[in-house]
């Protein structure tokens, strides 16, 4: 769960295989982190962006990319 992640405001939260972005959106809303969601499916990324926009979330982005190509260093 996100509680166990011990998230602090301004930290970066990365969600690999984010789908519609529910987890990363929750992290941004409840823990005030900066969030990035990655998914290979362009329709899910598009939907995640729309939902985040409707929820007026700041500090969140969604990127269409294969999770095995993401550099998380």
mmCIF file of N, CA and C in Angstrom:
data_model
loop_
_atom_site.group_PDB
_atom_site.id
_atom_site.type_symbol
_atom_site.label_atom_id
_atom_site.label_comp_id
_atom_site.label_asym_id
_atom_site.label_seq_id
_atom_site.Cartn_x
_atom_site.Cartn_y
_atom_site.Cartn_z
ATOM 1 N N UNK A 1 0.838 -1.190 0.000
ATOM 2 C CA UNK A 1 0.000 0.000 0.000
ATOM 3 C C UNK A 1 0.874 1.241 0.000
ATOM 4 N N UNK A 2 0.283 2.369 -0.337
ATOM 5 C CA UNK A 2 1.029 3.625 -0.360
ATOM 6 C C UNK A 2 1.481 4.047 1.037
ATOM 7 N N UNK A 3 0.738 3.690 2.060
ATOM 8 C CA UNK A 3 1.143 4.027 3.430
ATOM 9 C C UNK A 3 2.500 3.417 3.756
ATOM 10 N N UNK A 4 2.711 2.197 3.308
ATOM 11 C CA UNK A 4 3.962 1.496 3.585
ATOM 12 C C UNK A 4 5.144 2.092 2.825
ATOM 13 N N UNK A 5 4.879 2.874 1.790
ATOM 14 C CA UNK A 5 5.957 3.493 1.006
ATOM 15 C C UNK A 5 6.577 4.674 1.742
ATOM 16 N N UNK A 6 5.932 5.144 2.796
ATOM 17 C CA UNK A 6 6.439 6.262 3.602
ATOM 18 C C UNK A 6 6.770 7.475 2.731
ATOM 19 N N UNK A 7 5.823 7.859 1.898
ATOM 20 C CA UNK A 7 6.030 8.970 0.973
ATOM 21 C C UNK A 7 6.028 10.307 1.703
ATOM 22 N N UNK A 8 6.897 11.199 1.224
ATOM 23 C CA UNK A 8 7.011 12.546 1.782
ATOM 24 C C UNK A 8 6.722 13.555 0.670
ATOM 25 N N UNK A 9 6.156 14.714 1.026
ATOM 26 C CA UNK A 9 5.891 15.740 0.013
ATOM 27 C C UNK A 9 7.143 16.072 -0.800
ATOM 28 N N UNK A 10 6.923 16.312 -2.076
ATOM 29 C CA UNK A 10 7.961 16.687 -3.045
ATOM 30 C C UNK A 10 8.807 15.514 -3.531
ATOM 31 N N UNK A 11 8.651 14.320 -2.950
ATOM 32 C CA UNK A 11 9.372 13.163 -3.477
ATOM 33 C C UNK A 11 8.836 12.819 -4.858
ATOM 34 N N UNK A 12 9.602 12.049 -5.589
ATOM 35 C CA UNK A 12 9.176 11.592 -6.913
ATOM 36 C C UNK A 12 8.628 10.171 -6.779
ATOM 37 N N UNK A 13 7.418 9.981 -7.279
ATOM 38 C CA UNK A 13 6.765 8.671 -7.261
ATOM 39 C C UNK A 13 6.644 8.204 -8.696
ATOM 40 N N UNK A 14 7.175 7.036 -8.995
ATOM 41 C CA UNK A 14 7.129 6.478 -10.348
ATOM 42 C C UNK A 14 6.274 5.214 -10.332
ATOM 43 N N UNK A 15 5.330 5.160 -11.254
ATOM 44 C CA UNK A 15 4.442 4.002 -11.378
ATOM 45 C C UNK A 15 4.684 3.349 -12.737
ATOM 46 N N UNK A 16 5.329 2.185 -12.722
ATOM 47 C CA UNK A 16 5.595 1.453 -13.960
ATOM 48 C C UNK A 16 4.408 0.550 -14.273
ATOM 49 N N UNK A 17 3.864 0.711 -15.468
ATOM 50 C CA UNK A 17 2.663 -0.033 -15.830
ATOM 51 C C UNK A 17 1.457 0.583 -15.151
ATOM 52 N N UNK A 18 1.330 1.902 -15.271
ATOM 53 C CA UNK A 18 0.343 2.664 -14.492
ATOM 54 C C UNK A 18 -1.103 2.484 -14.940
ATOM 55 N N UNK A 19 -1.319 1.979 -16.156
ATOM 56 C CA UNK A 19 -2.695 1.853 -16.639
ATOM 57 C C UNK A 19 -3.368 3.213 -16.688
ATOM 58 N N UNK A 20 -4.503 3.353 -16.037
ATOM 59 C CA UNK A 20 -5.223 4.637 -16.013
ATOM 60 C C UNK A 20 -4.696 5.579 -14.942
ATOM 61 N N UNK A 21 -3.665 5.167 -14.225
ATOM 62 C CA UNK A 21 -2.987 6.049 -13.293
ATOM 63 C C UNK A 21 -3.596 6.186 -11.911
ATOM 64 N N UNK A 22 -4.411 5.244 -11.505
ATOM 65 C CA UNK A 22 -5.084 5.365 -10.213
ATOM 66 C C UNK A 22 -4.093 5.480 -9.049
ATOM 67 N N UNK A 23 -3.052 4.661 -9.054
ATOM 68 C CA UNK A 23 -2.108 4.656 -7.934
ATOM 69 C C UNK A 23 -1.306 5.957 -7.897
ATOM 70 N N UNK A 24 -0.772 6.369 -9.033
ATOM 71 C CA UNK A 24 0.027 7.594 -9.050
ATOM 72 C C UNK A 24 -0.838 8.823 -8.760
ATOM 73 N N UNK A 25 -2.062 8.844 -9.226
ATOM 74 C CA UNK A 25 -2.966 9.967 -8.905
ATOM 75 C C UNK A 25 -3.242 10.021 -7.405
ATOM 76 N N UNK A 26 -3.455 8.869 -6.791
ATOM 77 C CA UNK A 26 -3.695 8.819 -5.349
ATOM 78 C C UNK A 26 -2.469 9.316 -4.591
ATOM 79 N N UNK A 27 -1.287 8.909 -5.016
ATOM 80 C CA UNK A 27 -0.052 9.348 -4.366
ATOM 81 C C UNK A 27 0.098 10.863 -4.448
ATOM 82 N N UNK A 28 -0.198 11.426 -5.610
ATOM 83 C CA UNK A 28 -0.090 12.878 -5.790
ATOM 84 C C UNK A 28 -1.118 13.608 -4.928
ATOM 85 N N UNK A 29 -2.340 13.113 -4.910
ATOM 86 C CA UNK A 29 -3.408 13.768 -4.132
ATOM 87 C C UNK A 29 -3.179 13.673 -2.636
ATOM 88 N N UNK A 30 -2.864 12.491 -2.151
ATOM 89 C CA UNK A 30 -2.832 12.262 -0.705
ATOM 90 C C UNK A 30 -1.475 12.536 -0.058
ATOM 91 N N UNK A 31 -0.391 12.404 -0.818
ATOM 92 C CA UNK A 31 0.943 12.545 -0.230
ATOM 93 C C UNK A 31 1.728 13.726 -0.807
ATOM 94 N N UNK A 32 1.134 14.437 -1.764
ATOM 95 C CA UNK A 32 1.725 15.656 -2.342
ATOM 96 C C UNK A 32 3.108 15.406 -2.936
ATOM 97 N N UNK A 33 3.258 14.251 -3.574
ATOM 98 C CA UNK A 33 4.491 13.921 -4.277
ATOM 99 C C UNK A 33 4.364 14.376 -5.724
ATOM 100 N N UNK A 34 5.474 14.342 -6.442
ATOM 101 C CA UNK A 34 5.437 14.538 -7.890
ATOM 102 C C UNK A 34 5.369 13.146 -8.501
ATOM 103 N N UNK A 35 4.470 12.936 -9.437
ATOM 104 C CA UNK A 35 4.251 11.593 -9.946
ATOM 105 C C UNK A 35 4.431 11.459 -11.441
ATOM 106 N N UNK A 36 4.976 10.312 -11.831
ATOM 107 C CA UNK A 36 5.090 9.960 -13.246
ATOM 108 C C UNK A 36 4.588 8.540 -13.423
ATOM 109 N N UNK A 37 3.683 8.390 -14.361
ATOM 110 C CA UNK A 37 3.171 7.069 -14.693
ATOM 111 C C UNK A 37 3.614 6.675 -16.088
ATOM 112 N N UNK A 38 4.076 5.440 -16.237
ATOM 113 C CA UNK A 38 4.502 4.903 -17.530
ATOM 114 C C UNK A 38 3.620 3.726 -17.899
ATOM 115 N N UNK A 39 3.220 3.693 -19.154
ATOM 116 C CA UNK A 39 2.482 2.545 -19.670
ATOM 117 C C UNK A 39 2.708 2.477 -21.171
ATOM 118 N N UNK A 40 2.665 1.283 -21.715
ATOM 119 C CA UNK A 40 2.889 1.096 -23.148
ATOM 120 C C UNK A 40 1.613 1.335 -23.962
ATOM 121 N N UNK A 41 0.470 1.287 -23.300
ATOM 122 C CA UNK A 41 -0.818 1.414 -23.989
ATOM 123 C C UNK A 41 -1.203 2.894 -24.141
ATOM 124 N N UNK A 42 -1.218 3.406 -25.368
ATOM 125 C CA UNK A 42 -1.513 4.834 -25.565
ATOM 126 C C UNK A 42 -2.929 5.227 -25.128
ATOM 127 N N UNK A 43 -3.875 4.316 -25.236
ATOM 128 C CA UNK A 43 -5.238 4.645 -24.807
ATOM 129 C C UNK A 43 -5.326 4.823 -23.296
ATOM 130 N N UNK A 44 -4.606 3.984 -22.560
ATOM 131 C CA UNK A 44 -4.602 4.127 -21.107
ATOM 132 C C UNK A 44 -3.889 5.407 -20.683
ATOM 133 N N UNK A 45 -2.811 5.752 -21.364
ATOM 134 C CA UNK A 45 -2.093 7.000 -21.064
ATOM 135 C C UNK A 45 -3.003 8.196 -21.350
ATOM 136 N N UNK A 46 -3.692 8.171 -22.472
ATOM 137 C CA UNK A 46 -4.619 9.253 -22.825
ATOM 138 C C UNK A 46 -5.706 9.387 -21.760
ATOM 139 N N UNK A 47 -6.267 8.279 -21.360
ATOM 140 C CA UNK A 47 -7.311 8.284 -20.328
ATOM 141 C C UNK A 47 -6.771 8.793 -18.986
ATOM 142 N N UNK A 48 -5.564 8.367 -18.629
ATOM 143 C CA UNK A 48 -4.946 8.821 -17.372
ATOM 144 C C UNK A 48 -4.753 10.336 -17.390
ATOM 145 N N UNK A 49 -4.315 10.876 -18.526
ATOM 146 C CA UNK A 49 -4.118 12.323 -18.646
ATOM 147 C C UNK A 49 -5.438 13.078 -18.505
ATOM 148 N N UNK A 50 -6.481 12.546 -19.115
ATOM 149 C CA UNK A 50 -7.793 13.195 -19.019
ATOM 150 C C UNK A 50 -8.292 13.192 -17.575
ATOM 151 N N UNK A 51 -8.192 12.075 -16.908
ATOM 152 C CA UNK A 51 -8.664 11.975 -15.520
ATOM 153 C C UNK A 51 -7.867 12.925 -14.625
ATOM 154 N N UNK A 52 -6.540 12.951 -14.788
ATOM 155 C CA UNK A 52 -5.712 13.851 -13.975
ATOM 156 C C UNK A 52 -6.084 15.309 -14.236
ATOM 157 N N UNK A 53 -6.381 15.634 -15.484
ATOM 158 C CA UNK A 53 -6.800 16.998 -15.824
ATOM 159 C C UNK A 53 -8.143 17.328 -15.167
ATOM 160 N N UNK A 54 -9.094 16.413 -15.250
ATOM 161 C CA UNK A 54 -10.402 16.635 -14.636
ATOM 162 C C UNK A 54 -10.301 16.772 -13.117
ATOM 163 N N UNK A 55 -9.344 16.072 -12.524
ATOM 164 C CA UNK A 55 -9.126 16.161 -11.077
ATOM 165 C C UNK A 55 -8.242 17.353 -10.706
ATOM 166 N N UNK A 56 -7.822 18.113 -11.720
ATOM 167 C CA UNK A 56 -6.992 19.315 -11.546
ATOM 168 C C UNK A 56 -5.715 19.037 -10.767
ATOM 169 N N UNK A 57 -5.075 17.902 -11.089
ATOM 170 C CA UNK A 57 -3.836 17.527 -10.407
ATOM 171 C C UNK A 57 -2.648 18.247 -11.028
ATOM 172 N N UNK A 58 -1.757 18.706 -10.183
ATOM 173 C CA UNK A 58 -0.508 19.337 -10.619
ATOM 174 C C UNK A 58 0.638 18.418 -10.193
ATOM 175 N N UNK A 59 1.727 18.487 -10.914
ATOM 176 C CA UNK A 59 2.887 17.685 -10.568
ATOM 177 C C UNK A 59 2.755 16.228 -10.938
ATOM 178 N N UNK A 60 1.994 15.972 -11.993
ATOM 179 C CA UNK A 60 1.796 14.592 -12.440
ATOM 180 C C UNK A 60 1.928 14.554 -13.957
ATOM 181 N N UNK A 61 2.520 13.473 -14.439
ATOM 182 C CA UNK A 61 2.614 13.306 -15.894
ATOM 183 C C UNK A 61 2.521 11.824 -16.231
ATOM 184 N N UNK A 62 2.123 11.581 -17.451
ATOM 185 C CA UNK A 62 1.982 10.212 -17.936
ATOM 186 C C UNK A 62 2.725 10.091 -19.252
ATOM 187 N N UNK A 63 3.508 9.037 -19.377
ATOM 188 C CA UNK A 63 4.360 8.858 -20.540
ATOM 189 C C UNK A 63 4.118 7.473 -21.141
ATOM 190 N N UNK A 64 3.911 7.463 -22.464
ATOM 191 C CA UNK A 64 3.758 6.191 -23.177
ATOM 192 C C UNK A 64 5.145 5.634 -23.438
ATOM 193 N N UNK A 65 5.456 4.559 -22.742
ATOM 194 C CA UNK A 65 6.767 3.944 -22.891
ATOM 195 C C UNK A 65 6.736 2.533 -22.324
ATOM 196 N N UNK A 66 7.483 1.655 -22.940
ATOM 197 C CA UNK A 66 7.635 0.301 -22.426
ATOM 198 C C UNK A 66 8.389 0.396 -21.102
ATOM 199 N N UNK A 67 7.889 -0.256 -20.062
ATOM 200 C CA UNK A 67 8.511 -0.127 -18.738
ATOM 201 C C UNK A 67 9.944 -0.655 -18.730
ATOM 202 N N UNK A 68 10.283 -1.532 -19.641
ATOM 203 C CA UNK A 68 11.645 -2.060 -19.697
ATOM 204 C C UNK A 68 12.624 -1.065 -20.333
ATOM 205 N N UNK A 69 12.103 0.012 -20.912
ATOM 206 C CA UNK A 69 12.941 1.061 -21.511
ATOM 207 C C UNK A 69 13.043 2.296 -20.615
ATOM 208 N N UNK A 70 12.440 2.272 -19.449
ATOM 209 C CA UNK A 70 12.456 3.425 -18.540
ATOM 210 C C UNK A 70 13.747 3.414 -17.732
ATOM 211 N N UNK A 71 14.439 4.551 -17.727
ATOM 212 C CA UNK A 71 15.650 4.702 -16.926
ATOM 213 C C UNK A 71 15.269 5.369 -15.615
ATOM 214 N N UNK A 72 15.300 4.627 -14.528
ATOM 215 C CA UNK A 72 14.868 5.167 -13.231
ATOM 216 C C UNK A 72 16.050 5.489 -12.325
ATOM 217 N N UNK A 73 17.209 5.704 -12.900
ATOM 218 C CA UNK A 73 18.399 6.052 -12.114
ATOM 219 C C UNK A 73 18.288 7.444 -11.545
#
